[in-house]
CSV table of C-alpha atoms in Angstrom, one decimal:
chain,number,residue,atom,x,y,z
G,1,MET,CA,44.5,-68.9,28.9
G,2,HIS,CA,43.4,-67.3,25.8
G,3,ARG,CA,45.8,-64.1,26.5
G,4,TYR,CA,48.8,-66.6,27.9
G,5,LYS,CA,48.1,-68.3,24.1
G,6,LYS,CA,48.2,-64.7,22.3
G,7,LEU,CA,51.1,-63.6,24.0
G,8,GLY,CA,53.2,-66.7,23.4
G,9,TRP,CA,52.0,-66.9,19.8
G,10,ASN,CA,53.2,-63.2,19.6
G,11,THR,CA,56.5,-64.1,21.2
G,12,PHE,CA,57.3,-66.8,18.9
G,13,ILE,CA,56.6,-65.1,15.7
G,14,ILE,CA,59.0,-62.4,17.3
G,15,GLY,CA,61.2,-64.8,18.3
G,16,LEU,CA,61.7,-66.6,14.9
G,17,GLY,CA,63.2,-63.6,13.3
G,18,SER,CA,64.8,-61.8,16.2
G,19,MET,CA,66.2,-64.7,17.9
G,20,GLY,CA,67.7,-66.0,14.3
G,21,SER,CA,68.9,-62.6,13.5
G,22,LYS,CA,70.2,-61.6,17.0
G,23,PHE,CA,72.5,-65.2,17.2
G,24,MET,CA,73.8,-64.2,13.7
G,25,ILE,CA,74.9,-61.0,15.1
G,26,PHE,CA,76.4,-62.6,18.4
G,27,LEU,CA,78.2,-65.3,16.2
G,28,LEU,CA,79.8,-62.7,14.5
G,29,VAL,CA,82.0,-61.5,17.7
G,30,PRO,CA,84.5,-63.8,17.2
G,31,PHE,CA,84.9,-62.6,13.5
G,32,TYR,CA,85.2,-59.1,14.9
G,33,THR,CA,87.7,-60.0,17.4
G,34,PHE,CA,90.0,-61.6,14.5
G,35,TYR,CA,89.4,-59.2,12.1
G,36,LEU,CA,89.6,-55.9,14.4
G,37,SER,CA,92.0,-54.7,16.8
G,38,PRO,CA,91.1,-54.0,20.5
G,39,ALA,CA,91.1,-50.4,19.9
G,40,GLU,CA,89.7,-50.5,16.2
G,41,TYR,CA,86.6,-52.3,17.8
G,42,GLY,CA,86.2,-50.1,20.3
G,43,GLN,CA,86.2,-47.0,18.0
G,44,ALA,CA,83.6,-48.6,15.9
G,45,ASP,CA,81.4,-49.5,18.8
G,46,VAL,CA,81.4,-46.0,20.5
G,47,ILE,CA,80.2,-44.6,16.4
G,48,MET,CA,77.2,-46.9,16.3
G,49,MET,CA,76.6,-45.8,20.0
G,50,THR,CA,76.6,-42.9,18.9
G,51,VAL,CA,74.4,-43.2,16.5
G,52,SER,CA,71.5,-45.3,18.6
G,53,ILE,CA,71.5,-42.4,21.4
G,54,LEU,CA,70.8,-39.5,18.8
G,55,ILE,CA,67.7,-41.9,17.1
G,56,PRO,CA,65.7,-40.8,20.1
G,57,ILE,CA,66.5,-37.2,20.6
G,58,VAL,CA,66.6,-36.3,16.8
G,59,THR,CA,63.2,-38.3,16.2
G,60,LEU,CA,61.7,-36.9,19.6
G,61,SER,CA,61.3,-40.7,20.3
G,62,ILE,CA,58.3,-40.1,17.7
G,63,ALA,CA,58.3,-44.0,16.7
G,64,ASP,CA,56.9,-44.6,19.6
G,65,GLY,CA,54.4,-42.2,19.6
G,66,VAL,CA,53.4,-44.0,16.2
G,67,PHE,CA,53.6,-47.6,17.7
G,68,ARG,CA,51.1,-46.3,20.9
G,69,TYR,CA,48.4,-44.2,18.9
G,70,THR,CA,48.2,-47.1,15.9
G,71,MET,CA,48.0,-49.3,19.1
G,72,GLU,CA,45.1,-47.3,19.8
G,73,LYS,CA,42.8,-47.6,16.9
G,74,ALA,CA,44.0,-43.7,15.8
G,75,SER,CA,43.8,-43.4,12.0
G,76,LYS,CA,46.6,-45.3,10.9
G,77,LYS,CA,47.6,-42.8,8.2
G,78,GLN,CA,47.2,-39.8,10.1
G,79,VAL,CA,49.5,-41.3,13.2
G,80,PHE,CA,51.9,-42.7,10.3
G,81,SER,CA,51.9,-39.6,8.2
G,82,SER,CA,52.5,-37.5,11.4
G,83,GLY,CA,55.5,-39.4,12.3
G,84,CYS,CA,57.0,-39.3,8.9
G,85,ALA,CA,56.6,-35.3,9.0
G,86,ILE,CA,59.3,-35.1,12.1
G,87,LEU,CA,61.7,-37.4,10.5
G,88,LEU,CA,62.0,-35.0,7.4
G,89,ILE,CA,62.4,-32.3,9.5
G,90,ALA,CA,64.8,-34.1,11.5
G,91,GLY,CA,66.5,-35.1,8.2
G,92,LEU,CA,66.8,-31.6,7.0
G,93,VAL,CA,68.1,-29.8,10.6
G,94,LEU,CA,70.7,-32.5,10.7
G,95,LEU,CA,72.5,-31.9,7.0
G,96,LEU,CA,72.0,-27.5,8.0
G,97,LEU,CA,74.3,-29.0,11.0
G,98,THR,CA,76.8,-31.0,8.8
G,99,PRO,CA,79.4,-27.7,9.2
G,100,LEU,CA,79.6,-28.3,12.7
G,101,LEU,CA,79.0,-32.0,13.1
G,102,LYS,CA,81.7,-33.3,11.0
G,103,ASN,CA,84.3,-31.1,13.6
G,104,ILE,CA,83.2,-33.7,16.1
G,105,PRO,CA,86.6,-35.4,16.9
G,106,LEU,CA,85.1,-38.7,17.6
G,107,ILE,CA,83.1,-39.2,13.9
G,108,GLN,CA,85.3,-36.6,12.2
G,109,ASN,CA,87.1,-39.4,10.0
G,110,TYR,CA,84.1,-41.5,9.1
G,111,TYR,CA,81.2,-38.5,9.5
G,112,TRP,CA,79.6,-39.0,6.1
G,113,LEU,CA,79.2,-42.7,7.4
G,114,PHE,CA,78.0,-41.8,10.6
G,115,LEU,CA,75.5,-39.5,8.9
G,116,LEU,CA,73.9,-41.9,6.5
G,117,LEU,CA,73.8,-45.0,9.5
G,118,LEU,CA,72.1,-42.7,11.3
G,119,LEU,CA,69.5,-41.0,8.5
G,120,VAL,CA,68.8,-44.8,7.4
G,121,GLN,CA,68.2,-45.7,11.3
G,122,LEU,CA,66.0,-42.9,11.7
G,123,TRP,CA,63.7,-44.4,9.2
G,124,ASN,CA,64.4,-47.9,9.8
G,125,THR,CA,63.1,-47.5,13.6
G,126,LEU,CA,59.8,-45.9,12.2
G,127,PHE,CA,59.0,-48.6,10.0
G,128,GLN,CA,59.6,-51.2,12.6
G,129,GLN,CA,57.2,-49.8,14.9
G,130,GLN,CA,54.4,-49.3,12.2
G,131,VAL,CA,55.0,-52.6,11.3
G,132,ARG,CA,54.9,-54.1,14.7
G,133,ALA,CA,52.0,-52.1,15.5
G,134,ASP,CA,49.9,-53.2,12.3
G,135,GLY,CA,50.8,-56.9,13.9
G,136,LYS,CA,52.6,-57.9,10.7
G,137,LEU,CA,54.7,-59.9,12.5
G,138,ILE,CA,56.1,-62.4,10.2
G,139,LEU,CA,57.2,-59.6,8.0
G,140,TYR,CA,59.2,-57.9,11.2
G,141,SER,CA,60.6,-61.0,11.4
G,142,VAL,CA,61.7,-62.0,8.0
G,143,SER,CA,63.2,-58.8,7.2
G,144,GLY,CA,65.1,-59.3,10.6
G,145,LEU,CA,66.9,-62.9,9.8
G,146,LEU,CA,67.9,-60.9,6.1
G,147,MET,CA,68.8,-58.2,7.3
G,148,SER,CA,71.2,-60.3,9.3
G,149,LEU,CA,72.6,-63.0,6.5
G,150,LEU,CA,73.2,-59.4,4.6
G,151,LEU,CA,75.2,-58.1,7.4
G,152,LEU,CA,77.2,-61.8,7.8
G,153,ILE,CA,77.9,-61.4,4.5
G,154,ALA,CA,78.9,-57.6,4.3
G,155,ASN,CA,80.9,-58.3,7.0
G,156,VAL,CA,83.0,-60.9,5.4
G,157,VAL,CA,83.6,-58.9,2.5
G,158,PHE,CA,84.3,-56.0,3.8
G,159,LEU,CA,86.8,-57.0,7.3
G,160,LYS,CA,88.4,-60.3,5.4
G,161,TYR,CA,88.7,-59.9,1.5
G,162,LEU,CA,88.8,-56.1,1.5
G,163,ASP,CA,90.4,-55.1,4.9
G,164,LEU,CA,88.6,-51.8,5.6
G,165,GLY,CA,88.7,-52.1,9.2
G,166,VAL,CA,86.5,-49.5,10.7
G,167,ALA,CA,85.0,-47.9,7.9
G,168,GLY,CA,84.1,-51.9,6.6
G,169,TYR,CA,82.2,-52.4,9.7
G,170,LEU,CA,80.0,-49.3,9.1
G,171,TYR,CA,79.6,-50.0,5.7
G,172,ALA,CA,78.4,-53.5,6.6
G,173,ASN,CA,75.7,-52.1,8.9
G,174,LEU,CA,74.7,-48.9,6.4
G,175,LEU,CA,74.1,-51.7,3.8
G,176,ALA,CA,72.5,-54.1,6.3
G,177,PHE,CA,69.8,-51.4,7.4
G,178,GLY,CA,69.2,-50.3,4.5
G,179,PHE,CA,68.0,-53.2,2.9
G,180,ASN,CA,66.0,-53.9,5.8
G,181,THR,CA,64.1,-49.9,5.9
G,182,VAL,CA,63.5,-50.5,2.0
G,183,LEU,CA,62.0,-53.8,2.5
G,184,LEU,CA,59.9,-52.9,5.3
G,185,PHE,CA,58.5,-49.9,3.0
G,186,LEU,CA,57.6,-52.3,0.3
G,187,GLY,CA,56.6,-55.1,1.7
G,188,ALA,CA,54.5,-53.8,4.3
G,189,LYS,CA,53.7,-51.0,1.7
G,190,LEU,CA,53.7,-48.1,4.1
G,191,TYR,CA,53.6,-45.7,0.9
G,192,ARG,CA,50.1,-46.1,1.2
G,193,LEU,CA,50.1,-44.6,4.6
G,194,PHE,CA,51.8,-41.4,3.9
G,195,SER,CA,50.2,-38.2,2.6
G,196,PHE,CA,51.2,-34.4,3.2
G,197,ARG,CA,47.6,-33.8,3.9
G,198,ALA,CA,47.1,-36.3,6.3
G,199,ILE,CA,49.6,-34.8,9.1
G,200,ASN,CA,47.5,-34.0,11.9
G,201,LYS,CA,48.9,-31.1,14.2
G,202,LYS,CA,46.5,-32.1,17.0
G,203,LEU,CA,46.9,-35.9,16.7
G,204,LEU,CA,50.8,-35.1,16.3
G,205,LYS,CA,51.0,-32.8,19.5
G,206,LYS,CA,49.5,-35.4,21.5
G,207,MET,CA,51.9,-38.1,20.3
G,208,LEU,CA,54.5,-35.3,21.3
G,209,ILE,CA,53.2,-35.1,24.5
G,210,TYR,CA,53.4,-38.8,24.9
G,211,SER,CA,56.9,-39.5,23.1
G,212,LEU,CA,58.8,-36.6,24.3
G,213,PRO,CA,59.5,-38.1,28.3
G,214,LEU,CA,60.6,-40.9,26.6
G,215,ILE,CA,63.6,-38.8,24.7
G,216,PRO,CA,65.4,-38.5,28.5
G,217,ASN,CA,64.0,-42.2,29.2
G,218,ALA,CA,66.0,-43.5,26.2
G,219,VAL,CA,68.8,-41.0,26.8
G,220,LEU,CA,69.0,-42.0,30.3
G,221,TRP,CA,68.4,-46.1,29.6
G,222,TRP,CA,71.6,-45.6,26.6
G,223,VAL,CA,73.8,-43.5,29.4
G,224,MET,CA,73.3,-47.3,32.1
G,225,GLN,CA,74.0,-49.8,28.9
G,226,VAL,CA,77.2,-47.9,27.2
G,227,SER,CA,78.1,-44.3,28.9
G,228,ASP,CA,80.6,-46.8,30.9
G,229,ARG,CA,81.9,-46.9,27.2
G,230,TYR,CA,82.7,-43.5,27.1
G,231,ILE,CA,84.3,-43.4,30.2
G,232,LEU,CA,86.4,-46.4,29.8
G,233,THR,CA,87.9,-44.7,26.9
G,234,PHE,CA,88.3,-41.3,28.6
G,235,PHE,CA,90.8,-42.7,31.1
G,236,LEU,CA,92.0,-46.2,29.7
G,237,GLY,CA,91.9,-45.7,26.3
G,238,VAL,CA,89.7,-47.2,23.3
G,239,ALA,CA,91.8,-51.1,23.7
G,240,ALA,CA,90.1,-51.4,27.4
G,241,ASN,CA,86.9,-49.9,25.8
G,242,GLY,CA,87.3,-52.9,22.9
G,243,LEU,CA,87.7,-55.8,25.7
G,244,TYR,CA,84.4,-54.2,27.3
G,245,THR,CA,82.4,-54.2,24.6
G,246,VAL,CA,83.2,-57.6,23.7
G,247,ALA,CA,82.9,-58.8,27.1
G,248,ALA,CA,79.4,-57.0,26.5
G,249,LYS,CA,78.4,-59.3,23.8
G,250,ILE,CA,78.3,-62.5,26.1
G,251,PRO,CA,75.1,-61.2,28.4
G,252,SER,CA,73.5,-59.8,24.5
G,253,LEU,CA,72.4,-63.4,24.5
G,254,LEU,CA,70.2,-61.9,27.2
G,255,SER,CA,69.5,-58.7,25.5
G,256,MET,CA,68.3,-60.6,22.3
G,257,LEU,CA,65.8,-62.8,24.9
G,258,ASN,CA,64.5,-60.0,26.6
G,259,THR,CA,64.2,-57.5,23.4
G,260,VAL,CA,61.8,-60.2,21.7
G,261,PHE,CA,59.8,-60.9,24.9
G,262,PHE,CA,60.0,-57.0,25.3
G,263,GLN,CA,58.3,-56.5,21.4
G,264,ALA,CA,55.7,-59.0,21.9
G,265,TRP,CA,54.7,-58.2,25.7
G,266,SER,CA,54.4,-54.8,24.9
G,267,ILE,CA,51.8,-55.6,21.9
G,268,THR,CA,49.3,-57.8,24.0
G,269,ALA,CA,50.2,-54.7,27.3
G,270,ILE,CA,49.3,-52.3,25.5
G,271,GLY,CA,46.6,-54.1,23.0
G,272,ASP,CA,44.4,-55.0,25.9
G,273,LYS,CA,45.3,-52.3,28.4
G,274,ILE,CA,47.0,-54.2,31.0
G,275,LYS,CA,48.2,-52.7,34.4
G,276,SER,CA,50.2,-54.1,37.2
G,277,ASN,CA,47.7,-54.5,39.1
G,278,ASP,CA,46.3,-57.5,36.8
G,279,GLY,CA,47.1,-61.0,38.1
G,280,PHE,CA,48.0,-61.9,34.2
G,281,PHE,CA,50.7,-59.0,34.3
G,282,ALA,CA,52.2,-60.7,37.7
G,283,GLY,CA,51.6,-64.2,36.3
G,284,VAL,CA,53.9,-63.1,32.9
G,285,PHE,CA,56.4,-61.7,35.3
G,286,THR,CA,57.1,-65.1,36.8
G,287,ILE,CA,57.4,-67.0,34.0
G,288,PHE,CA,59.9,-64.4,32.6
G,289,SER,CA,61.8,-64.3,35.2
G,290,SER,CA,62.4,-68.1,35.7
G,291,LEU,CA,63.5,-67.8,32.2
G,292,PHE,CA,66.4,-65.6,33.5
G,293,PHE,CA,67.0,-67.1,36.3
G,294,ILE,CA,67.4,-70.3,34.7
G,295,THR,CA,69.4,-68.6,31.3
G,296,THR,CA,71.5,-66.3,33.8
G,297,GLY,CA,72.7,-69.3,35.9
G,298,ILE,CA,74.0,-71.7,32.7
G,299,ILE,CA,76.1,-68.6,31.1
G,300,LEU,CA,77.9,-67.8,34.7
G,301,LEU,CA,78.7,-71.6,34.7
G,302,ILE,CA,80.1,-72.0,31.1
G,303,VAL,CA,81.4,-68.4,30.8
G,304,GLN,CA,85.0,-68.9,30.8
G,305,PRO,CA,85.3,-71.9,28.3
G,306,MET,CA,82.8,-70.3,26.1
G,307,SER,CA,85.4,-67.2,26.0
G,308,SER,CA,88.0,-69.4,24.8
G,309,VAL,CA,86.4,-70.9,22.0
G,310,LEU,CA,84.1,-67.8,21.0
G,311,PHE,CA,87.6,-64.6,21.1
G,312,SER,CA,90.9,-64.6,19.9
G,313,SER,CA,93.9,-64.3,22.3
G,314,ALA,CA,94.2,-60.9,22.7
G,315,PHE,CA,90.7,-61.1,24.4
G,316,GLN,CA,90.6,-64.5,26.4
G,317,ASN,CA,90.2,-62.7,29.9
G,318,VAL,CA,87.0,-60.6,29.2
G,319,TRP,CA,85.6,-63.4,31.0
G,320,GLN,CA,85.9,-62.1,34.6
G,321,PHE,CA,83.8,-59.2,33.3
G,322,VAL,CA,80.9,-61.0,32.4
G,323,PRO,CA,79.3,-62.1,36.0
G,324,PHE,CA,78.1,-58.6,36.8
G,325,LEU,CA,77.1,-57.6,33.2
G,326,LEU,CA,74.8,-60.9,33.1
G,327,ILE,CA,73.4,-59.3,36.4
G,328,ALA,CA,72.8,-56.0,35.0
G,329,VAL,CA,71.2,-57.4,32.2
G,330,THR,CA,68.8,-59.5,34.1
G,331,LEU,CA,67.9,-56.4,36.4
G,332,SER,CA,67.4,-54.1,32.9
G,333,SER,CA,64.8,-56.7,32.0
G,334,PHE,CA,62.8,-56.9,34.5
G,335,SER,CA,63.4,-52.9,34.7
G,336,SER,CA,61.9,-52.8,30.6
G,337,PHE,CA,59.4,-55.7,31.7
G,338,LEU,CA,57.7,-53.1,34.6
G,339,GLU,CA,57.9,-50.0,31.8
G,340,VAL,CA,54.9,-51.7,29.7
G,341,SER,CA,53.1,-50.3,32.4
G,342,TYR,CA,54.0,-47.0,32.3
G,343,MET,CA,53.5,-47.2,28.6
G,344,ALA,CA,50.1,-48.9,28.6
G,345,GLU,CA,49.0,-46.3,31.1
G,346,LYS,CA,50.9,-43.2,29.6
G,347,LYS,CA,52.7,-42.7,32.8
G,348,THR,CA,56.2,-41.9,30.9
G,349,LYS,CA,56.7,-38.6,33.0
G,350,GLN,CA,56.9,-40.8,35.9
G,351,LEU,CA,58.7,-43.7,33.9
G,352,VAL,CA,61.7,-41.2,33.5
G,353,LEU,CA,62.1,-40.5,37.3
G,354,THR,CA,63.1,-44.2,37.7
G,355,THR,CA,65.6,-44.3,35.0
G,356,LEU,CA,67.2,-40.5,36.1
G,357,LYS,CA,67.9,-41.8,39.2
G,358,GLY,CA,69.6,-45.2,38.1
G,359,GLY,CA,70.9,-43.2,35.3
G,360,VAL,CA,73.3,-40.8,37.7
G,361,ILE,CA,74.1,-43.3,40.4
G,362,ASN,CA,75.4,-45.4,37.5
G,363,ILE,CA,77.8,-42.4,36.0
G,364,SER,CA,78.7,-41.6,39.2
G,365,LEU,CA,80.2,-45.3,39.8
G,366,SER,CA,81.8,-45.0,36.8
G,367,PHE,CA,83.4,-42.0,37.7
G,368,LEU,CA,84.5,-43.7,41.1
G,369,LEU,CA,85.5,-47.0,40.2
G,370,ILE,CA,87.1,-47.2,36.5
G,371,PRO,CA,89.9,-45.1,37.6
G,372,PHE,CA,90.8,-47.7,40.5
G,373,ILE,CA,89.6,-50.7,39.7
G,374,GLY,CA,89.6,-50.5,36.0
G,375,ILE,CA,87.6,-52.2,33.7
G,376,ILE,CA,85.5,-54.3,35.9
G,377,GLY,CA,84.4,-51.0,37.9
G,378,ALA,CA,82.0,-49.9,34.5
G,379,SER,CA,80.5,-53.4,34.5
G,380,ILE,CA,79.8,-52.8,39.5
G,381,ALA,CA,78.4,-49.6,37.9
G,382,THR,CA,76.2,-50.7,35.4
G,383,LEU,CA,74.8,-53.3,37.6
G,384,VAL,CA,73.8,-51.2,40.4
G,385,GLY,CA,72.5,-48.4,38.3
G,386,PHE,CA,70.1,-51.0,36.8
G,387,LEU,CA,69.2,-52.1,40.3
G,388,VAL,CA,68.2,-49.1,41.7
G,389,THR,CA,66.0,-48.3,38.5
G,390,TRP,CA,64.0,-51.9,38.9
G,391,LEU,CA,63.6,-51.3,42.3
G,392,LEU,CA,62.1,-48.0,42.1
G,393,ARG,CA,60.1,-49.0,39.1
G,394,MET,CA,58.4,-51.5,41.6
G,395,LYS,CA,57.9,-48.8,44.4
G,396,GLN,CA,55.9,-46.8,41.7
G,397,THR,CA,53.9,-49.7,40.2
G,398,HIS,CA,53.7,-51.4,43.8
G,399,PHE,CA,55.0,-54.6,42.4
G,400,PHE,CA,56.6,-55.8,45.8
G,401,LYS,CA,53.1,-57.0,46.6
G,402,GLN,CA,52.5,-58.7,43.3
G,403,ILE,CA,55.4,-60.8,42.7
G,404,GLU,CA,54.2,-64.5,43.0
G,405,PHE,CA,56.3,-66.7,44.9
G,406,LYS,CA,58.5,-63.8,47.1
G,407,SER,CA,60.7,-66.1,48.6
G,408,LEU,CA,61.5,-68.6,45.9
G,409,PHE,CA,62.1,-65.1,43.3
G,410,TRP,CA,64.6,-63.9,45.9
G,411,LEU,CA,66.3,-67.0,46.9
G,412,SER,CA,66.8,-67.1,43.0
G,413,PHE,CA,68.3,-63.5,43.1
G,414,LEU,CA,70.4,-63.6,45.4
G,415,LEU,CA,72.1,-67.4,44.8
G,416,LEU,CA,72.5,-65.7,41.1
G,417,PHE,CA,74.2,-62.6,42.2
G,418,LEU,CA,76.6,-64.4,45.0
G,419,GLN,CA,77.8,-66.8,41.9
G,420,SER,CA,78.1,-63.5,39.8
G,421,VAL,CA,80.7,-62.6,43.0
G,422,TYR,CA,82.5,-65.8,43.1
G,423,VAL,CA,83.3,-66.0,39.0
G,424,SER,CA,84.4,-62.5,39.2
G,425,VAL,CA,86.9,-62.7,41.8
G,426,CYS,CA,88.7,-65.8,40.9
G,427,ASP,CA,91.0,-66.5,38.1
G,428,LEU,CA,90.1,-70.5,37.9
G,429,PRO,CA,86.2,-70.7,39.2
G,430,ASN,CA,85.8,-74.2,41.3
G,431,TRP,CA,83.3,-76.4,39.1
G,432,TRP,CA,82.0,-77.8,42.4
G,433,ILE,CA,81.1,-74.3,43.8
G,434,GLN,CA,79.5,-73.7,40.8
G,435,GLY,CA,77.5,-76.5,40.8
G,436,MET,CA,76.5,-76.0,44.2
G,437,PHE,CA,74.9,-72.8,43.2
G,438,ALA,CA,73.5,-74.0,40.2
G,439,LEU,CA,71.8,-77.1,42.2
G,440,GLY,CA,70.5,-74.2,44.7
G,441,LEU,CA,68.8,-72.4,41.8
G,442,LEU,CA,67.4,-75.0,40.0
G,443,VAL,CA,65.7,-76.4,43.4
G,444,CYS,CA,63.8,-72.7,43.9
G,445,GLN,CA,63.4,-72.8,40.0
G,446,GLY,CA,62.0,-76.3,39.9
G,447,LEU,CA,59.4,-75.5,43.0
G,448,VAL,CA,58.1,-72.0,41.1
G,449,ILE,CA,57.1,-74.1,38.1
G,450,ARG,CA,56.0,-77.2,40.1
G,451,LYS,CA,53.5,-74.3,41.7
G,452,LYS,CA,52.6,-72.4,38.9
G,453,LEU,CA,51.4,-75.7,37.4
G,454,ALA,CA,49.3,-76.8,39.9
G,455,ILE,CA,47.8,-73.1,39.7
G,456,ARG,CA,47.2,-73.7,35.8
G,457,ARG,CA,45.4,-77.0,36.5
G,458,ALA,CA,43.2,-75.6,39.1
G,459,THR,CA,42.1,-72.9,37.1
G,460,GLN,CA,41.0,-75.6,34.1
G,461,LEU,CA,39.3,-77.2,36.4
G,462,ALA,CA,37.0,-74.1,37.8
G,463,GLU,CA,36.4,-73.5,34.5
């Protein structure tokens, strides 16, 4: 049971900081919808999403290599210094390309803010991975909380009092990420790990062999998460993207849970070299999936009244786009759970293939559905893309056979899917019908928990 305790402790410590910080960011959504129009919010979101996708491309995903090889007990100084070398080169290349990049229509009005955000987040990603690999989880969590608090204050100043619009949104993020980067660098004393002499070409080559396949994986994962926003902007305009962006904020509650767990799970799985055929792997997935099934069911019950409370009148109807996105995030989280086994066994090339197929389907469906059924077409395309990716990873890792309590798992998934279809197509969902779905889900998950506890008691008695 010590592995469950270790995982639980890591999740708790990371969750203290990450859940608090991410929930605070979620609470900013009503603020954004009040002070930014749908068009402004859509433009700001596209810029931030562009920064996010460029990070793995520009850095060759070296931060993932730093995390993996630090966990493998290689020389911390050599690993970190080699990673920093890539970032220094990346920063120089970005500066040299400035005359070309600043003419891109999407970012030209905010180019220097965009460039600073990108440079700051490159280093922030590397420092976060190093701190997490070093096991300094309290610093990791506290820095996240402080960053979110600063983000809140900065948004109030720049949007409410200075009325800077999109630029204010970007200024607030730049200030918060810059603060977090400096805090991690000084708090973890990362300056002690860097030396030009410690840069090891042989080690760097190994790290790049591991991290390079993660570039297309990160890009394709991003494609499935946000490419539909670009397609929405192309067909329906930035205002439609603003509505969709706000709708996606409700499923981000689930993404928060997944982010916290993934960070803790990757430390445990990679550190202990756990494989997908390990009984512990299946046992953790049972707990993980139960948490997601129950949380998704609760959000589906309250999504309509939640939207009316949280969002301004211009965004009141976005709740109809949420149900399919909730299922998509659940499937994305299940895929991320299996991703750790690829990372632990350094099978990053196989990982890319699953994401590629899901990404192609997602983009194809987005182009096919959005012109005809509008914003909800983006939700459906995202769901199908993540479903394909998850099923492919289940097949590659032979995890279909490993799932515990298979009948209850698949019945729970079916109930959630049917409930999401019902809520999406109804202008005013009936509470009795919603209650029937919820009751069925609770019965299924109650039986799962009961059986899981029975197995635990039997194990303890055997010991």
